[in-house]
Amino acid sequence: MESILARQVKTNMLTFTLRRLNLFIFTMFLLTLLSFGLSFLFPGEQLMNISGQVNATPEQLIILGEQYQTQSNIFQQYFAYVNMLFHGDLGISMASQLSISTEIMSFLPATIELTLVALFIAMLFGIPIGFIAAINHRKVTDNIILSISMIGYSIPVFWLGLLAILVFSIQLGWLPSAGQISLLFEIEHVTGIQFIDILLSNSPYKWQAFQDASAHIFLPACVIALAPATIFVRLARTAMMEVLESQYIRTAKAKGLSFGQIIYNHAIRNAMVHVIRDVGLQFANLVTIAMVTEVIFSWPGIGRWLIESIYQRDHTAIQGGLLALSAFIFIVHIVTDFIYAALNPLARESRHGT
Amino acid sequence: MARDKIYLEEEFPSPLLQLWHNFKETPVVMLGFGCFVFLTILALFSPLITPYASVENHLDFLLLPPAWHNDGNVSFLLGTDNLGRDMLSRLMHGTSLTFGLSFVVVLISLVIGVVIGSFSALTSGIKSSFLNHFLDVILSIPSLLLAIVIVAILGTGLNNTLWAIIMVLIPQFVHITRNAVTEEFRKDYVLASRLDGASSLRILYHSVFPNILEKLISQATLAQSSAILDIAALGFLGLGAQIPMAEWGAMLKNGIDLFYIAPWTVYLPGLAILFAVVATNLVGEGMRHALKVSKEA
Amino acid sequence: MNLLDIRNLSIELKSATNPILAVDRVSLTMKEGEVRGLVGESGSGKSLLAQAIVGVLDDKWQVDADRFHWRGNDLMRLSLDERKAIISKDVAMIFQEPMACLDPTMTIEEQLTEAVDCDQLSGFFWQKNQQRKENAISLLHKVGIKQHKVCLKKYPHQLNEALCQRIMIAMALAKRPILLIADEPTAAMESTNQGQIFRLLASLNQLKNMSILLISHDLENVTHWTNTITVMYSGQFVEAGTTKQIFEQPFHPYTRALIDSSPKANMSLPAKSRLMALPGSIPILQHLPIGCRLGPRCPRAQQECVIAPKVQNYHGHQFSCHFSLKGSY
């Protein structure tokens, strides 16, 4: 009897993973299709857009033509493009003539570091405040929290970044306003994630470097985290209110459990399950905000690189950057889906739709 | 003998009137609604109201601080920028650009999105499931990123920005219309109309649309606040409206260089954006709250 | 001595415009070892009454009574929290849709061990955990679930409604209550499973001498399993007495109509004739009639019925009606 049950649980997890994998492949297919199509839509020659070789000699053009199959029909061109992608070749940047994949790999970790820290801050503050608002529903605390979160949600992020720099960097001088770490520290660029690089390097000033990097990341991460935090407040509040109205909480009250026990053992667990699902959806929003913030704070991330490429009309870089960024967002989305399925047994069952 | 009808006649207002009645109840929401109406009037009539033209240079009054400062001048109420343009007039003109255009953008994408969405809801099969997956992928790409890419294709400038934002907002409306229409089509009153012989189009127009109108309006307010922020963000990044247009985001971009000597050129446009977005969000929140309350009652 | 003695309990909905009396002066008594049925249509306030006894109503309801005694203790003088503390030790309640009453993210084992009373355990905490598990298994056996190993590891959505209801009863039994309030326990189940649950309740009543307050809208089921019945209509007290009295000699026109509308009573009607039923429907909270709330529907109503009738007692058979059917028997 038990082995049947265990097998059932395992097959559920397996089918869930397979369905997610299927979705991932389909999405990557669509994204590469989109990025391939962009090379046609951008102004300029298609071959130059897709490869980035602006100053190619005629012989090099012929070789490129072979690589990208420009003579064949469009399906073969697409397959050639995907083939190049699998080999890690995203072309070279039209502006700097450097390989795009190396540029992306050098900038992406900084963005990952910034967005993950911002996500963490947003969740750390947003979710408990949302829970508190729901528990004090229809009282003053609830209204105050809702008003503040509405204002926080409406502030344009670029303005907030500028104000933050003005107040904290210039007037108060507490926190630095640009870059990942002070130039005095010579930390080798190993992974690109500053904190890991500090731990891996053999500089004698590790602790100071760590402090300095934290100071640099604090302001941009907080600026990014504000809008998502307010969204989390609202999501957590709705989830907790729904949970508190549900039948099993009423039963738990009738069972005689104390208020604290109900909240900690039952309500938070169930509400978190609903919230985690939406966290993955909010990550895309967060990355967008991070892009603009990177420009303001001169953070060496992929957002700033992408926007500079747009100023410079570097079409190959835009294609590659878009693909990399969307793939990153989608992978995070799938990871949160997995966490959600692990927490909530109901989600593993087969469902219609995606 | 038992009598049948002894209860008082109760008058039930139509759903839209009920919505308005519930909407009116929260004072904060009415305040937001008032601000929204104020902004709309400003957007429509700004060329007539502004004290000066928004691009007029007053070379004698460069970088004047707002009137309550010691150096300020009452005839330039909110100061001037580095080319001597009056901040107040530029802000008012910017209302019609940032705020007014966002309204137009939302309206256009609403119409297109609803048409595509209902069409997609009516069809079924491989074509529609492909469309659904395609839509889900597009929706997972953040809106600003997509707008930036479209602007990169079309080139910079306010018109291209508008097209980009329209194209970004359409999938949201398609998604919500498709879900709402599919849900309504499962209900029994649509089945009853069908049994009477109504065609799908007629059911859509007469029965389904009045019922999904509320969801569409709530999504439209969300889309408008995001459209205002997107227009301003693209202006700020230099990809949207260019100087000397008085769009708020572009004004902000212009003000960064003057940050230390003339901080009001940064404060004021940002405050204007904040004000507009808060007003839109209040109206949207009030609408959603009124919807929820009227569904419960 | 009565276990539960409630006299003239009223539950009022506090609202800004005009307060609504959802339950209007209802009296209820329960003795030890008694199975009492509380019968009424949906909207008659029986669930509200049960929730008021256990003390799980929202803040928007205000409870007031002339007398609310539990085992001789007067509870009206105490605050809500103290009342809840005293009652929750001896009274347990099970609800209508059992699957929705269980936390979907916890296994049955976790939820059962949570319900086990801490005071009955002794020793260090690992010993307590072991004892909790053993208690949970013995509770499952008490409600007739023999294969406890399989059951404990599952989640609520993997079981069916009858099993979930038995688990709810097991959780209710963990506190060793003296009174079990069952709020429409079988409404969401098929009839075969309904029989199981009722048999379980009856066996609990016989073996442990546990009193049961069985709330239902189905008069047939209730008459089979109960000793005494109280009938409510639209928040008002209608009739109370032993099952035999109510079934064979209903004094109130509403009870009469209830019994007449059951399929058994309609067996002897000629073909193609109308079924016996009261016209109209139960009034909604916004439009409650004054006086006796059955007035607009009652076949025997006259002008005096705008004044709420007082409760009359005839050999233990209580009823509240100006024009009862007592004379016709």
Coordinates of N, CA and C in Angstrom, one line a residue, chain B residues 181-271:
Chain B
V181 N -14.0 36.2 -21.8 CA -15.0 35.8 -22.8 C -15.2 34.3 -22.7
T182 N -14.1 33.5 -22.5 CA -14.2 32.1 -22.4 C -15.0 31.7 -21.1
E183 N -14.7 32.5 -20.1 CA -15.4 32.2 -18.8 C -16.9 32.4 -19.0
E184 N -17.3 33.6 -19.7 CA -18.7 33.9 -19.8 C -19.4 32.9 -20.7
F185 N -18.6 32.4 -21.8 CA -19.3 31.5 -22.7 C -19.6 30.2 -22.0
R186 N -19.0 29.9 -20.9 CA -19.3 28.7 -20.2 C -20.6 28.8 -19.4
K187 N -21.1 30.0 -19.2 CA -22.2 30.2 -18.4 C -23.5 29.9 -19.1
D188 N -24.6 29.7 -18.3 CA -25.8 29.2 -18.8 C -26.6 30.3 -19.6
Y189 N -26.4 31.6 -19.3 CA -27.3 32.5 -20.1 C -26.8 32.6 -21.5
V190 N -25.5 32.3 -21.8 CA -25.0 32.2 -23.2 C -25.6 31.0 -23.9
L191 N -25.7 29.9 -23.1 CA -26.3 28.7 -23.7 C -27.7 29.0 -24.1
A192 N -28.4 29.7 -23.2 CA -29.8 30.0 -23.5 C -30.0 30.8 -24.7
S193 N -29.1 31.8 -24.9 CA -29.1 32.7 -26.1 C -28.9 31.8 -27.3
R194 N -27.9 30.9 -27.2 CA -27.6 30.1 -28.3 C -28.7 29.2 -28.8
L195 N -29.4 28.7 -27.7 CA -30.6 27.8 -28.1 C -31.7 28.6 -28.7
D196 N -31.7 30.0 -28.5 CA -32.7 30.8 -29.1 C -32.3 31.1 -30.6
G197 N -31.0 30.7 -30.9 CA -30.6 30.9 -32.3 C -29.7 32.0 -32.5
A198 N -29.2 32.6 -31.5 CA -28.3 33.8 -31.7 C -26.9 33.4 -32.2
S199 N -26.4 34.2 -33.1 CA -25.0 33.9 -33.6 C -24.0 34.3 -32.5
S200 N -22.8 33.8 -32.7 CA -21.7 34.1 -31.7 C -21.5 35.6 -31.6
L201 N -21.5 36.3 -32.7 CA -21.3 37.7 -32.7 C -22.3 38.5 -31.9
R202 N -23.6 38.0 -32.1 CA -24.6 38.7 -31.4 C -24.6 38.5 -29.9
I203 N -24.2 37.2 -29.5 CA -24.1 36.9 -28.1 C -23.0 37.8 -27.5
L204 N -21.9 37.9 -28.3 CA -20.7 38.7 -27.8 C -21.2 40.1 -27.6
Y205 N -21.9 40.7 -28.5 CA -22.2 42.1 -28.4 C -23.2 42.4 -27.4
H206 N -24.3 41.6 -27.3 CA -25.4 41.9 -26.5 C -25.2 41.4 -25.1
S207 N -24.7 40.1 -25.0 CA -24.8 39.5 -23.6 C -23.4 39.6 -22.9
V208 N -22.3 39.3 -23.7 CA -21.1 39.1 -23.0 C -20.4 40.4 -22.6
F209 N -20.3 41.3 -23.6 CA -19.6 42.6 -23.4 C -20.1 43.4 -22.2
P210 N -21.4 43.6 -22.0 CA -21.8 44.3 -20.8 C -21.3 43.7 -19.5
N211 N -21.1 42.4 -19.5 CA -20.7 41.7 -18.3 C -19.2 41.8 -18.1
I212 N -18.4 41.8 -19.2 CA -17.0 41.9 -18.9 C -16.5 43.3 -18.9
L213 N -17.4 44.3 -19.1 CA -17.0 45.7 -19.2 C -16.2 46.1 -17.9
E214 N -16.6 45.6 -16.8 CA -16.0 46.0 -15.5 C -14.6 45.6 -15.5
K215 N -14.3 44.3 -15.9 CA -13.0 43.8 -15.9 C -12.1 44.6 -16.8
L216 N -12.7 44.9 -18.0 CA -11.9 45.7 -18.9 C -11.5 47.1 -18.4
I217 N -12.5 47.7 -17.7 CA -12.2 49.1 -17.2 C -11.1 49.0 -16.1
S218 N -11.2 47.9 -15.3 CA -10.2 47.8 -14.2 C -8.8 47.6 -14.8
Q219 N -8.7 46.7 -15.9 CA -7.5 46.5 -16.5 C -7.0 47.8 -17.3
A220 N -7.9 48.6 -17.8 CA -7.6 49.8 -18.5 C -6.9 50.8 -17.6
T221 N -7.4 50.9 -16.3 CA -6.8 51.8 -15.4 C -5.4 51.4 -15.0
L222 N -5.2 50.0 -14.8 CA -3.9 49.5 -14.6 C -2.9 49.8 -15.7
A223 N -3.5 49.6 -17.0 CA -2.7 49.8 -18.2 C -2.3 51.3 -18.3
Q224 N -3.2 52.2 -17.9 CA -2.9 53.6 -18.0 C -1.8 54.0 -17.1
S225 N -1.8 53.6 -15.8 CA -0.7 54.0 -15.0 C 0.6 53.4 -15.5
S226 N 0.6 52.2 -16.0 CA 1.8 51.6 -16.5 C 2.2 52.4 -17.8
A227 N 1.2 52.8 -18.6 CA 1.6 53.6 -19.8 C 2.2 54.9 -19.5
I228 N 1.7 55.6 -18.4 CA 2.3 56.9 -18.0 C 3.7 56.6 -17.6
L229 N 4.0 55.6 -16.8 CA 5.3 55.3 -16.4 C 6.2 54.9 -17.5
D230 N 5.7 54.2 -18.5 CA 6.5 53.8 -19.6 C 6.8 54.9 -20.5
I231 N 5.9 55.8 -20.8 CA 6.2 57.0 -21.7 C 7.2 57.8 -21.0
A232 N 7.1 58.0 -19.7 CA 8.1 58.8 -19.0 C 9.4 58.1 -19.0
A233 N 9.4 56.8 -18.8 CA 10.7 56.1 -18.7 C 11.4 56.2 -20.0
L234 N 10.7 56.0 -21.1 CA 11.3 56.1 -22.4 C 11.8 57.5 -22.7
G235 N 11.0 58.5 -22.3 CA 11.5 59.8 -22.4 C 12.8 60.1 -21.6
F236 N 12.8 59.5 -20.4 CA 14.0 59.6 -19.6 C 15.2 59.0 -20.2
L237 N 15.0 57.8 -20.8 CA 16.1 57.1 -21.4 C 16.6 57.8 -22.7
G238 N 15.8 58.8 -23.2 CA 16.2 59.4 -24.4 C 15.7 58.7 -25.6
L239 N 14.8 57.7 -25.4 CA 14.3 57.0 -26.5 C 12.9 57.4 -27.0
G240 N 12.4 58.3 -26.2 CA 11.0 58.7 -26.5 C 10.9 60.1 -27.0
A241 N 10.1 60.9 -26.3 CA 10.0 62.3 -26.8 C 11.4 63.0 -26.6
Q242 N 11.7 63.8 -27.6 CA 13.0 64.5 -27.5 C 12.8 65.9 -27.0
I243 N 13.9 66.5 -26.4 CA 13.9 67.9 -26.2 C 13.7 68.6 -27.5
P244 N 13.0 69.7 -27.7 CA 12.4 70.5 -26.7 C 11.0 70.2 -26.3
M245 N 10.5 69.0 -26.7 CA 9.2 68.6 -26.3 C 9.0 68.6 -24.8
A246 N 7.9 69.0 -24.3 CA 7.7 69.2 -22.8 C 7.2 67.9 -22.1
E247 N 7.6 66.8 -22.6 CA 7.2 65.5 -21.9 C 7.9 65.4 -20.6
W248 N 7.2 64.9 -19.6 CA 7.8 64.9 -18.2 C 9.1 64.1 -18.1
G249 N 9.1 62.9 -18.8 CA 10.3 62.1 -18.7 C 11.5 62.8 -19.3
A250 N 11.3 63.4 -20.5 CA 12.4 64.1 -21.1 C 12.8 65.3 -20.3
M251 N 11.9 66.0 -19.6 CA 12.3 67.1 -18.8 C 13.2 66.6 -17.7
L252 N 12.9 65.4 -17.1 CA 13.7 64.8 -16.1 C 15.1 64.6 -16.6
K253 N 15.1 64.0 -17.8 CA 16.5 63.7 -18.4 C 17.3 65.0 -18.5
N254 N 16.6 66.1 -18.9 CA 17.2 67.3 -19.1 C 17.7 67.9 -17.8
G255 N 17.0 67.5 -16.7 CA 17.4 68.1 -15.4 C 18.5 67.4 -14.7
I256 N 18.9 66.2 -15.2 CA 20.0 65.5 -14.5 C 21.3 66.3 -14.5
D257 N 21.5 66.9 -15.7 CA 22.8 67.6 -15.8 C 22.8 68.8 -14.8
L258 N 21.6 69.4 -14.6 CA 21.5 70.6 -13.8 C 21.2 70.3 -12.3
F259 N 21.4 69.0 -12.0 CA 20.9 68.5 -10.7 C 21.4 69.4 -9.5
Y260 N 22.7 69.7 -9.5 CA 23.2 70.3 -8.3 C 22.9 71.8 -8.2
I261 N 22.8 72.4 -9.4 CA 22.6 73.9 -9.3 C 21.1 74.2 -9.4
A262 N 20.3 73.3 -10.0 CA 18.9 73.6 -10.1 C 18.1 72.4 -9.8
P263 N 18.0 71.9 -8.6 CA 17.3 70.7 -8.3 C 15.8 70.7 -8.6
W264 N 15.2 71.9 -8.7 CA 13.8 71.9 -9.0 C 13.5 71.3 -10.4
T265 N 14.5 71.4 -11.3 CA 14.2 70.8 -12.6 C 14.1 69.3 -12.5
V266 N 14.6 68.7 -11.4 CA 14.4 67.3 -11.2 C 13.2 67.0 -10.3
Y267 N 13.0 67.8 -9.3 CA 11.9 67.5 -8.4 C 10.5 67.7 -9.1
L268 N 10.4 68.8 -9.8 CA 9.0 69.1 -10.3 C 8.5 68.1 -11.3
P269 N 9.2 67.7 -12.4 CA 8.6 66.7 -13.3 C 8.3 65.4 -12.6
G270 N 9.2 65.0 -11.7 CA 9.0 63.7 -11.0 C 7.7 63.8 -10.2
L271 N 7.5 64.9 -9.5 CA 6.3 65.1 -8.7 C 5.1 65.0 -9.6

